[in-house]
Short mmCIF file of C-alpha atoms and ligand atoms in Angstrom, two decimals:
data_model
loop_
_atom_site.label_atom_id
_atom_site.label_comp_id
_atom_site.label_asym_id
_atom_site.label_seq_id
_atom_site.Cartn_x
_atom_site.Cartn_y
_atom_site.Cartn_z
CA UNK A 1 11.47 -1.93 29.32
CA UNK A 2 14.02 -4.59 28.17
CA UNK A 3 16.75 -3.72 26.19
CA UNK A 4 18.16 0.19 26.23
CA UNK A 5 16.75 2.63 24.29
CA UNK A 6 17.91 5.18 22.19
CA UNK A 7 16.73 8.52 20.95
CA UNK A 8 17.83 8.46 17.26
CA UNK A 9 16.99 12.05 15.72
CA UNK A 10 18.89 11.27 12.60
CA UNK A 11 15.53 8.59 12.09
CA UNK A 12 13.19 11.43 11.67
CA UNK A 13 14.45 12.12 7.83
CA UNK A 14 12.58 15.05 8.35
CA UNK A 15 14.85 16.85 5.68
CA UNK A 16 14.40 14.38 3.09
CA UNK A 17 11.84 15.50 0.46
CA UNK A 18 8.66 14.51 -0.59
CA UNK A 19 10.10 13.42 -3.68
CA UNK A 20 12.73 11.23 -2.53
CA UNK A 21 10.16 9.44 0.19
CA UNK A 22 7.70 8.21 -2.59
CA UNK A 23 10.59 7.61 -5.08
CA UNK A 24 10.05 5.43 -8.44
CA UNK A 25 7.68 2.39 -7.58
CA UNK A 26 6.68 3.77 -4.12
CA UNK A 27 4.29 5.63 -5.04
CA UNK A 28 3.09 3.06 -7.84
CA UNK A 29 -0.61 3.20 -5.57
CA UNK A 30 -1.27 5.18 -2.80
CA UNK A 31 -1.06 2.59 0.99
CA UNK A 32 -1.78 4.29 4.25
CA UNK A 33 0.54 3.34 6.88
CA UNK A 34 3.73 2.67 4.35
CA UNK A 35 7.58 2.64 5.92
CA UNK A 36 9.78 5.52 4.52
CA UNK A 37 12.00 3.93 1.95
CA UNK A 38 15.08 5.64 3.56
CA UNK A 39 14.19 3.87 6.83
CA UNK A 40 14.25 0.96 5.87
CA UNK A 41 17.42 1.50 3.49
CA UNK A 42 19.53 2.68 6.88
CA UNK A 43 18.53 -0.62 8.54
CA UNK A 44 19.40 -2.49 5.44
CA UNK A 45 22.79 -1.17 4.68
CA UNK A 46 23.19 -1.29 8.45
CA UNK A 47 22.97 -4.82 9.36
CA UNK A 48 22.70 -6.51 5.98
CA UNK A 49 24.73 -7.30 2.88
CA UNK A 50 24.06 -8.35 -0.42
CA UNK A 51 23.03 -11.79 -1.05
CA UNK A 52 20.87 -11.97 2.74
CA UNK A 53 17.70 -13.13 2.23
CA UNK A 54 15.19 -11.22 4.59
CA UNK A 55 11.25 -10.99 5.41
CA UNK A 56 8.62 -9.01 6.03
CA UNK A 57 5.96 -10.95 7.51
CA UNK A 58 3.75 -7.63 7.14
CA UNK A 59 4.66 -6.46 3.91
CA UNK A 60 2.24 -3.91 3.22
CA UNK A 61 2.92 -2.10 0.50
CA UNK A 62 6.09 -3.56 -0.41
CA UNK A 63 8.73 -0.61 0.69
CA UNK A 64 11.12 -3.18 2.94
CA UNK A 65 11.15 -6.00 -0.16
CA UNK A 66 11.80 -2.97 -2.94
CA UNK A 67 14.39 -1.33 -1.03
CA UNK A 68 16.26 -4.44 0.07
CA UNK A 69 16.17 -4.86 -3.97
CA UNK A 70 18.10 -2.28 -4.68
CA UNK A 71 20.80 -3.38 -2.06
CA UNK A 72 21.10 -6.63 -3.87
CA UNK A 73 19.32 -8.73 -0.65
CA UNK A 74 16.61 -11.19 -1.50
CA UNK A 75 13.49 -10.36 0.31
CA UNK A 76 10.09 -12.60 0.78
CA UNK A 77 7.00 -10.78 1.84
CA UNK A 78 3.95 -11.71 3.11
CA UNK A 79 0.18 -10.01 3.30
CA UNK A 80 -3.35 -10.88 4.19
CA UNK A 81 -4.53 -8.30 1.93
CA UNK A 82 -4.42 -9.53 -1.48
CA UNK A 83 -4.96 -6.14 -3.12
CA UNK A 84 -1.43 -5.36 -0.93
CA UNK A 85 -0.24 -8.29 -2.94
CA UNK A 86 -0.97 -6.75 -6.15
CA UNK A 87 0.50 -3.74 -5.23
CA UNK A 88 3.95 -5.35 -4.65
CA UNK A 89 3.76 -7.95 -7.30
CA UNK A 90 3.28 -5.14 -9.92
CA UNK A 91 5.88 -3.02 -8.37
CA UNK A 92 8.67 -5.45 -8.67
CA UNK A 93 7.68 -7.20 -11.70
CA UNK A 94 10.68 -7.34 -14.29
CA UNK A 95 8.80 -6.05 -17.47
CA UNK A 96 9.38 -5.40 -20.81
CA UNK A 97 8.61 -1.93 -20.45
CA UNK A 98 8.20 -1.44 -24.44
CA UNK A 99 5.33 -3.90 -24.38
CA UNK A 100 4.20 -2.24 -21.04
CA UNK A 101 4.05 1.22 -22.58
CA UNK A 102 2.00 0.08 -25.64
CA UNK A 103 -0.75 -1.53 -23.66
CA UNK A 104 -0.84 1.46 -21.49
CA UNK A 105 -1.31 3.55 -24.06
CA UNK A 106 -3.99 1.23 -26.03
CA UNK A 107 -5.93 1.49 -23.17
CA UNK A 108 -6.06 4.74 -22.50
CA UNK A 109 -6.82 5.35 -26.06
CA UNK A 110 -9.81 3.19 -25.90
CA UNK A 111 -11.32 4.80 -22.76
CA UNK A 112 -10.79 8.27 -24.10
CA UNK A 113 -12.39 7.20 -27.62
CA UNK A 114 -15.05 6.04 -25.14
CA UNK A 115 -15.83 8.35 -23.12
CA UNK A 116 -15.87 10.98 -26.08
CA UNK A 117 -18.21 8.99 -27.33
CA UNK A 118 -20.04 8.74 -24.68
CA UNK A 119 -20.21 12.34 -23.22
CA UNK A 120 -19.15 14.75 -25.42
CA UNK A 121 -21.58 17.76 -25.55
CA UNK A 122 -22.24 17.30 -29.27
CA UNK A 123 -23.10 14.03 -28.76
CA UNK A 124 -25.91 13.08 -30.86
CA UNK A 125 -29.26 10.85 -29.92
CA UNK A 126 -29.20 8.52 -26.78
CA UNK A 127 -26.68 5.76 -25.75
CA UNK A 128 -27.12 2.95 -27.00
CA UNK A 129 -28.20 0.31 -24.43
CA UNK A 130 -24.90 -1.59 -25.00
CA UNK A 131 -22.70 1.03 -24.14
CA UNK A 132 -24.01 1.66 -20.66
CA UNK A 133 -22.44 -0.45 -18.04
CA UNK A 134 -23.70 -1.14 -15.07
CA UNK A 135 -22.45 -2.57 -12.08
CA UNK A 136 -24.26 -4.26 -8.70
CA UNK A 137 -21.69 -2.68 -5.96
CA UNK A 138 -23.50 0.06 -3.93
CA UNK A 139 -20.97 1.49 -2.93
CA UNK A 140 -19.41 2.42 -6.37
CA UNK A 141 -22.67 3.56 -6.92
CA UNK A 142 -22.59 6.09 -3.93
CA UNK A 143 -18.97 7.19 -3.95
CA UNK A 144 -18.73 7.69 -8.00
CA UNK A 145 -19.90 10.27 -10.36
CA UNK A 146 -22.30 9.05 -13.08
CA UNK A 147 -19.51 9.51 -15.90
CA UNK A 148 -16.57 8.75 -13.84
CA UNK A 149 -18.18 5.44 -13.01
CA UNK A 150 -18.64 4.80 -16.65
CA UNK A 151 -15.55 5.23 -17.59
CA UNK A 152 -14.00 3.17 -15.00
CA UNK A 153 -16.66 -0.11 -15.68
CA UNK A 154 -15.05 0.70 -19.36
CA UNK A 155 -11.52 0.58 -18.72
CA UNK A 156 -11.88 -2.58 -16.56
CA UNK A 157 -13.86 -4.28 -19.02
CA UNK A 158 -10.95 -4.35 -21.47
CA UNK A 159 -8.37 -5.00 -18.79
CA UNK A 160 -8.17 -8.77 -19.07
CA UNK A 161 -7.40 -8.07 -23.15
CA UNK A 162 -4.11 -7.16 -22.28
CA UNK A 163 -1.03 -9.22 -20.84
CA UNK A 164 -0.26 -6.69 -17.84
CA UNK A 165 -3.24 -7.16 -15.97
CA UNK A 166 -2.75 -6.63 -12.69
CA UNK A 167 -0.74 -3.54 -14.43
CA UNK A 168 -3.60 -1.78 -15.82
CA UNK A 169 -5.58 -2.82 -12.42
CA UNK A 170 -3.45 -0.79 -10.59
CA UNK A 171 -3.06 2.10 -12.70
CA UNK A 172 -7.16 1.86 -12.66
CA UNK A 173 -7.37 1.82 -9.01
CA UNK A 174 -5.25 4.53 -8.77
CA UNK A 175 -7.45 6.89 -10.79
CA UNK A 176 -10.48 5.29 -9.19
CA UNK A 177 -9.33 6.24 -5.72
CA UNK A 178 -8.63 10.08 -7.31
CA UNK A 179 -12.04 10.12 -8.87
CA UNK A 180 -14.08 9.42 -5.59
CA UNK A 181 -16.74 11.57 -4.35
CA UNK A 182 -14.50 12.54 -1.81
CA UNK A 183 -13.55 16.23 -0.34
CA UNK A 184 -9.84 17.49 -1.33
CA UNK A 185 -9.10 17.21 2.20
CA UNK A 186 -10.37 14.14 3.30
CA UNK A 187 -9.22 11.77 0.28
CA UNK A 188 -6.73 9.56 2.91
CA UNK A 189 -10.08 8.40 4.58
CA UNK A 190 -13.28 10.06 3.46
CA UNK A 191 -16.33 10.02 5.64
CA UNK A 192 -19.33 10.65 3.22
CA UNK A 193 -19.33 11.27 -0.46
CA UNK A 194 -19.57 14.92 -1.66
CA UNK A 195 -22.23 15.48 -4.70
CA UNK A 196 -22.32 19.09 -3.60
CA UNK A 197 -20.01 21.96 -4.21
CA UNK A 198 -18.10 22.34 -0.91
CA UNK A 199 -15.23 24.75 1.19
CA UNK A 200 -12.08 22.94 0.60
CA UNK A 201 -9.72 23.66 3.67
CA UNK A 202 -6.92 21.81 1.64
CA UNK A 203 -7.26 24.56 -1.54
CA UNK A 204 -8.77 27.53 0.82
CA UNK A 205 -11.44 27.36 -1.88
CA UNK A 206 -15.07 26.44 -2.98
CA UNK A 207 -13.78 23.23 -4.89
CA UNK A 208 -16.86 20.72 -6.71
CA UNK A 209 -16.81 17.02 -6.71
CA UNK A 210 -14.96 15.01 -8.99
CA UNK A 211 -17.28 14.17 -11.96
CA UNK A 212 -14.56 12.14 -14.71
CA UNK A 213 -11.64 9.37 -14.34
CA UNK A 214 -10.38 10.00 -17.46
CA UNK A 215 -8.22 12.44 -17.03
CA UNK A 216 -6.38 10.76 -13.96
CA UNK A 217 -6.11 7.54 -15.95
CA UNK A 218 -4.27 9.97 -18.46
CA UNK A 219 -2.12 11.10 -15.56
CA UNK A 220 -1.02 8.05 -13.81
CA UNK A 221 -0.09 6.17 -17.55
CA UNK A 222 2.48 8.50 -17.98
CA UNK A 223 3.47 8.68 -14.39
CA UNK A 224 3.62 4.70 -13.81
CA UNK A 225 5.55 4.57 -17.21
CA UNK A 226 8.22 7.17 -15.61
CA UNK A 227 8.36 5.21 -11.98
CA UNK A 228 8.31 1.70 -13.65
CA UNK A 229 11.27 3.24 -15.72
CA UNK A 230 13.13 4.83 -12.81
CA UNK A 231 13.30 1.27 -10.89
CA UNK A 232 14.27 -0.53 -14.08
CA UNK A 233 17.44 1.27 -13.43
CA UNK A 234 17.84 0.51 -10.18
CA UNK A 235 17.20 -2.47 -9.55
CA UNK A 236 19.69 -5.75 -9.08
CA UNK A 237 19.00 -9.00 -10.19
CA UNK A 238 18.03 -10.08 -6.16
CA UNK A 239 14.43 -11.92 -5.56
CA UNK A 240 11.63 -10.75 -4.53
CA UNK A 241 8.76 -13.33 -3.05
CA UNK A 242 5.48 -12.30 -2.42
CA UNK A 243 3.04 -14.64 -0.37
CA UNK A 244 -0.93 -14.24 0.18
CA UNK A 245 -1.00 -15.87 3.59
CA UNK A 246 -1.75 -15.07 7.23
CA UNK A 247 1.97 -14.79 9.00
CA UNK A 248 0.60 -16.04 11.45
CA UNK A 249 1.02 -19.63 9.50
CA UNK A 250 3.26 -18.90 6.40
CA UNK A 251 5.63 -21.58 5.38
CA UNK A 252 9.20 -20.74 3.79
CA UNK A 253 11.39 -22.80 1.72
CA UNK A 254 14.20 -20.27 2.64
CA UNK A 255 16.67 -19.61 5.79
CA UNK A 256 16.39 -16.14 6.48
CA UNK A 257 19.39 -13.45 7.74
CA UNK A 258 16.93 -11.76 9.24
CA UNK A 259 13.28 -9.50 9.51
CA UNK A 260 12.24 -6.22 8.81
CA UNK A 261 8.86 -4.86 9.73
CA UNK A 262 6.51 -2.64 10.81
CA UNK A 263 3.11 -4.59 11.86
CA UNK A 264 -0.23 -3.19 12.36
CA UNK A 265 -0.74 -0.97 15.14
CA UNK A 266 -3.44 -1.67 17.42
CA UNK A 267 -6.82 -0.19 16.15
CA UNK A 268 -5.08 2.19 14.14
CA UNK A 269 -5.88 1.36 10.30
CA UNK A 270 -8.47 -1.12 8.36
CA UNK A 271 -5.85 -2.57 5.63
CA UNK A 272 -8.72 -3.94 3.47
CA UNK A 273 -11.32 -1.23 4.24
CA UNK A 274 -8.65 1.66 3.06
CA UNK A 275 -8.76 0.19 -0.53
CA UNK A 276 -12.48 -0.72 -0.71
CA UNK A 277 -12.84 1.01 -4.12
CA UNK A 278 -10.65 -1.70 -6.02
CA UNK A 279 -12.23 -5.12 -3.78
CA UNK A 280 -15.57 -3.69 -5.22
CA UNK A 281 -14.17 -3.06 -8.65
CA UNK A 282 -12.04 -5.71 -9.14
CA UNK A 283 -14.75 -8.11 -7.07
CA UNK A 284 -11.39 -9.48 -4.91
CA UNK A 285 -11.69 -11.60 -1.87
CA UNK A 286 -11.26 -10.17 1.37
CA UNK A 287 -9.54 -11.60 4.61
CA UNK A 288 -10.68 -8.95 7.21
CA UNK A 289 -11.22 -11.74 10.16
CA UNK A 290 -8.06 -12.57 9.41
CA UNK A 291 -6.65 -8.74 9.36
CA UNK A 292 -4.52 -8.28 13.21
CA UNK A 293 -5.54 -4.96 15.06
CA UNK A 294 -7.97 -3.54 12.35
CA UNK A 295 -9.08 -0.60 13.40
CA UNK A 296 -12.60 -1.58 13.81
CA UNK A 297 -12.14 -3.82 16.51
CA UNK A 298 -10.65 -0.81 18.98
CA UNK A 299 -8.63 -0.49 21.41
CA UNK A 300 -10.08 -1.99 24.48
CA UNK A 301 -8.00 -4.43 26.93
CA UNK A 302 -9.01 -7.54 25.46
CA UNK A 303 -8.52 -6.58 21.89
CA UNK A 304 -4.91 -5.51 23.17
CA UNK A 305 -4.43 -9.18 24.88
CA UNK A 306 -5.46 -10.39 21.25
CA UNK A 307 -3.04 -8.49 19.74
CA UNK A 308 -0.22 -9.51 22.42
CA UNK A 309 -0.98 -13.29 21.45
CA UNK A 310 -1.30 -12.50 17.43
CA UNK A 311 2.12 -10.78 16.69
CA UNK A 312 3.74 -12.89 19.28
CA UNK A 313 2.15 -15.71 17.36
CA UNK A 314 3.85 -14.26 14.31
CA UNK A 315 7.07 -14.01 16.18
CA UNK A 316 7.03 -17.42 16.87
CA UNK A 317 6.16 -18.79 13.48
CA UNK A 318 8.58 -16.64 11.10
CA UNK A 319 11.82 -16.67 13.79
CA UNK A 320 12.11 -20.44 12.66
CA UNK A 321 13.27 -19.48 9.39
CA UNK A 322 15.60 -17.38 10.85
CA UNK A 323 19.60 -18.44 10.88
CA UNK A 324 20.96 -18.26 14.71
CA UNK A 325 21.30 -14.62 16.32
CA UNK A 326 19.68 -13.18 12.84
CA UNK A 327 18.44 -9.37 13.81
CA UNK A 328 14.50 -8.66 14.06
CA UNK A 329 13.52 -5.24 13.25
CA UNK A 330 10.45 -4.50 14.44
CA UNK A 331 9.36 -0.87 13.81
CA UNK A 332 6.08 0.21 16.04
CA UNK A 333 3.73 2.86 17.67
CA UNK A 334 3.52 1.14 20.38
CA UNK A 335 1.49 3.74 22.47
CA UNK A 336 0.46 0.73 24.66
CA UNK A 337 4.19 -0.73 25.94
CA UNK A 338 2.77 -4.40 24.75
CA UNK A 339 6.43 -5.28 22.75
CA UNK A 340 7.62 -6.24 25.92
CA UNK A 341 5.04 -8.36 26.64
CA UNK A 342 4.94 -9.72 22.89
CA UNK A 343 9.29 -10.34 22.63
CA UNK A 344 9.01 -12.37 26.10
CA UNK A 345 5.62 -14.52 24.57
CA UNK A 346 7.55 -15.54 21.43
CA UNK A 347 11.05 -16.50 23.64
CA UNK A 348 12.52 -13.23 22.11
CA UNK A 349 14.67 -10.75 23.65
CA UNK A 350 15.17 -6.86 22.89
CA UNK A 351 18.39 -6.01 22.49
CA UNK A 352 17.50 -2.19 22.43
CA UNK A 353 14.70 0.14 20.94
CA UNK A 354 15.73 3.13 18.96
CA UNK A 355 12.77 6.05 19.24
CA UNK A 356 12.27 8.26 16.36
CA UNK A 357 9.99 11.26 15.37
CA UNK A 358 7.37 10.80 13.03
CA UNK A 359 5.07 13.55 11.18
CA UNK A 360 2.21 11.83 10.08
CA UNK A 361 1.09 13.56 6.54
CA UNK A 362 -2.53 12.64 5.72
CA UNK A 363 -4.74 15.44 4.87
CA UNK A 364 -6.19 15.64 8.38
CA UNK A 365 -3.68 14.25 10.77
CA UNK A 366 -0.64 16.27 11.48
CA UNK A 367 0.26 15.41 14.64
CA UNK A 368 3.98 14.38 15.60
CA UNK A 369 4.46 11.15 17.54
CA UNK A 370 7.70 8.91 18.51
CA UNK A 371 7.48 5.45 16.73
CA UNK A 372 10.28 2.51 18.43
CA UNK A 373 12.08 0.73 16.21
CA UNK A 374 12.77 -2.53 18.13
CA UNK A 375 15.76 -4.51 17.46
CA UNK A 376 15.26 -8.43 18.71
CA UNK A 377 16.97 -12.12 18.63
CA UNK A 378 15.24 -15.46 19.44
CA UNK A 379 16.12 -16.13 22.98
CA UNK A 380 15.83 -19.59 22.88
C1 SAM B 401 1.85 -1.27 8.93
S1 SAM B 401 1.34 -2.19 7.52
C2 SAM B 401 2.87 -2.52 6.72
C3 SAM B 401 3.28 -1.40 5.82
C4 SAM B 401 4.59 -1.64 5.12
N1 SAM B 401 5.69 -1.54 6.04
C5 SAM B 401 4.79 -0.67 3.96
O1 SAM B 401 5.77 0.06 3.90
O2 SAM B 401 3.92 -0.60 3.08
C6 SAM B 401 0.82 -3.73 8.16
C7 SAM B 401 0.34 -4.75 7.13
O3 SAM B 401 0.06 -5.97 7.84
C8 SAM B 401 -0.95 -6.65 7.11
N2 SAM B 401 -1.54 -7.70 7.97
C9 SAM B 401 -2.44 -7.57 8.98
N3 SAM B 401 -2.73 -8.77 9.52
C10 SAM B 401 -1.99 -9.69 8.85
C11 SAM B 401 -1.85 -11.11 8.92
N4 SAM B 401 -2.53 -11.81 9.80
N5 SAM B 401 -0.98 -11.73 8.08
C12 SAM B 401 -0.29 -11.01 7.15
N6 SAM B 401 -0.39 -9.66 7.02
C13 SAM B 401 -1.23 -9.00 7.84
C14 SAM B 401 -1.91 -5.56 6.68
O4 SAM B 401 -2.69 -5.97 5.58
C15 SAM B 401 -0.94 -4.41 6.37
O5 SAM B 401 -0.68 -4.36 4.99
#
């Protein structure tokens, strides 16, 4: 390997706690595969200053853009995931958080009104017709309780009523992914939908399957109010610029100091797939074909030669926004070696790769592993 390499315990943050590592807007919406903010905050301070303007050409979630926020560093980010998009936009929205709070709580007021309505035991004759929604998406229909279902067709009905949209949108997916048929311990990536009571190895329990939404649209109102609140007062006046593109041909208006990302690991995660719940209730467009190293495709030797040519293809593109000798931060499981192969494809060299241990904390997968943080410059 290029470049010298590093074993960096002090990357782990093993001792930082859960609370601190899904701080304020964070954890807005749950995103599989998401930086640690204080990652991504030592690389800032590190090689940055306030007033840089930096990318991530894989945003994801947002963490690198929100984090070089609170430094003061302008950040652009880019996604092929437009539900990603969402996620970020809503994060680092300025609001008016007064206006914010009222149509949170209108709207939770009208689904509970609703749903009381609608299900409460003294309820008395039948529904009327008008007040049953219905929706065409099987797979709604497969991975949502009868009344949870309901409840969510409600609350999305009356979404475009309010002036935070994409707000309310996320709030809603949040609860939606909550109120899947899914087991306790399986919720990162369920398999099948559970209509059954079932042995919960999460809760060492017999735990039954999630029948309302309700109650977690109650629950993450008041906790987006308190994280929306929380990054009001921390954030600087820096910008943040999100684009819905392919990296792979994203145009910029700025010159950047420098990039920070973590791309997507070969065959490891399906971006779009892991938030199917809100493309089939919010009926978003999807950009899988255009998704690099979804986990559907595999591993196999040609799908890693693909992925070679992609990010290198990104490496090209983005490094001509870059100022000269601007640092690339590239942070990767690269179980294959292929970042060797990818720097020298995009006329890039490593200047050194700093290893640190990861412990991955979905429901299922515990297993430690060493990610690389690669540190680049364009070697042309
Ligand atoms: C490892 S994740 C980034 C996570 C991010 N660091 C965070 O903290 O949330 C990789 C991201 O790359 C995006 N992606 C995959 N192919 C892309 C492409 N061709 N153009 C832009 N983004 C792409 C995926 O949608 C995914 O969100």
């Amino acid at each position: 390997m290029s470049g010298h390499e590093i074993i960096n315990p002090g990357l782990g943050f093993a001792d930082v706690p859960e609370s601190e590592r899904t701080k304020h807007v964070h954890k807005l919406h749950p995103y599989l595969g998401k930086f640690i903010p204080q990652l991504v905050e030592h690389f800032l301070k590190n090689y940055f200053k306030a007033g840089d303007w930096i990318l991530d050409p894989f945003m994801g979630s947002g963490t690198t853009l929100i984090q070089a926020n609170e430094l003061g560093i302008h950040a652009v980010g880019c996604d092929i995931s437009d539900f990603n998009c969402k996620i970020v936009r809503t994060k680092s929205e300025v609001y008016d958080l007064g206006a914010v709070e009222k149509e949170i709580q209108s709207s939770l007021n009208r689904v509970k009104a609703f749903s009381e309505e609608r299900f409460s035991s003294n309820r008395t004759g039948l529904v009327e017709e008008s007040k049953e929604f219905h929706t065409e998406s099987d797979y709604l229909k497969t991975w949502f309780a009868g009344r949870a279902l309901q409840e969510m067709l409600f609350y999305r009905s009356i979404i475009p009523e309010y002036e935070h949209e994409d707000l309310l949108m996320i709030v809603l997916s949040r609860a939606a992914r909550s109120s899947r048929l899914a087991a306790h311990f399986d919720i990162a990536a369920p398999r099948a939908p559970v209509s059954e009571p079932y042995y919960c190895y999460k809760h060492n329990r017999i735990c039954k399957p999630i029948q309302q939404c309700l109650k977690f649209l109650r629950k993450y109102s008041k906790d987006t109010m308190q994280r929306l609140r929380e990054f009001r007062d921390l954030r600087t006046d820096a910008e943040i610029h999100v684009f819905h593109a392919d990296t792979r041909t994203l145009e910029l208006e700025h010159t950047l100091d420098g990039i920070f990302s973590s791309p997507p690991y070969v065959g490891a995660i399906d971006y779009h797939q892991q938030h199917i719940y809100a493309y089939e209730l919010f009926g978003i467009e999807r950009r899988d074909d255009q998704e690099i190293g979804p986990k559907i495709g595999g591993k196999s030797k040609r799908v890693r030669d693909e992925y070679v040519n992609d990010i290198a293809e990104v490496l090209t593109n983005t490094k001509r926004f870059l100022k000269p000798n601007a640092p690339i931060f590239i942070v990767a499981h690269d179980s294959f070696g292929l970042y060797p192969s990818i720097a020298e494809l995009a006329g890039c060299k490593i200047l050194n790769v700093q290893q640190r241990a990861v412990t991955s904390r979905t429901e299922r997968e515990t297993r430690p592993y060493n990610e690389s943080v690669f540190q680049l410059v364009d070697a042309s």
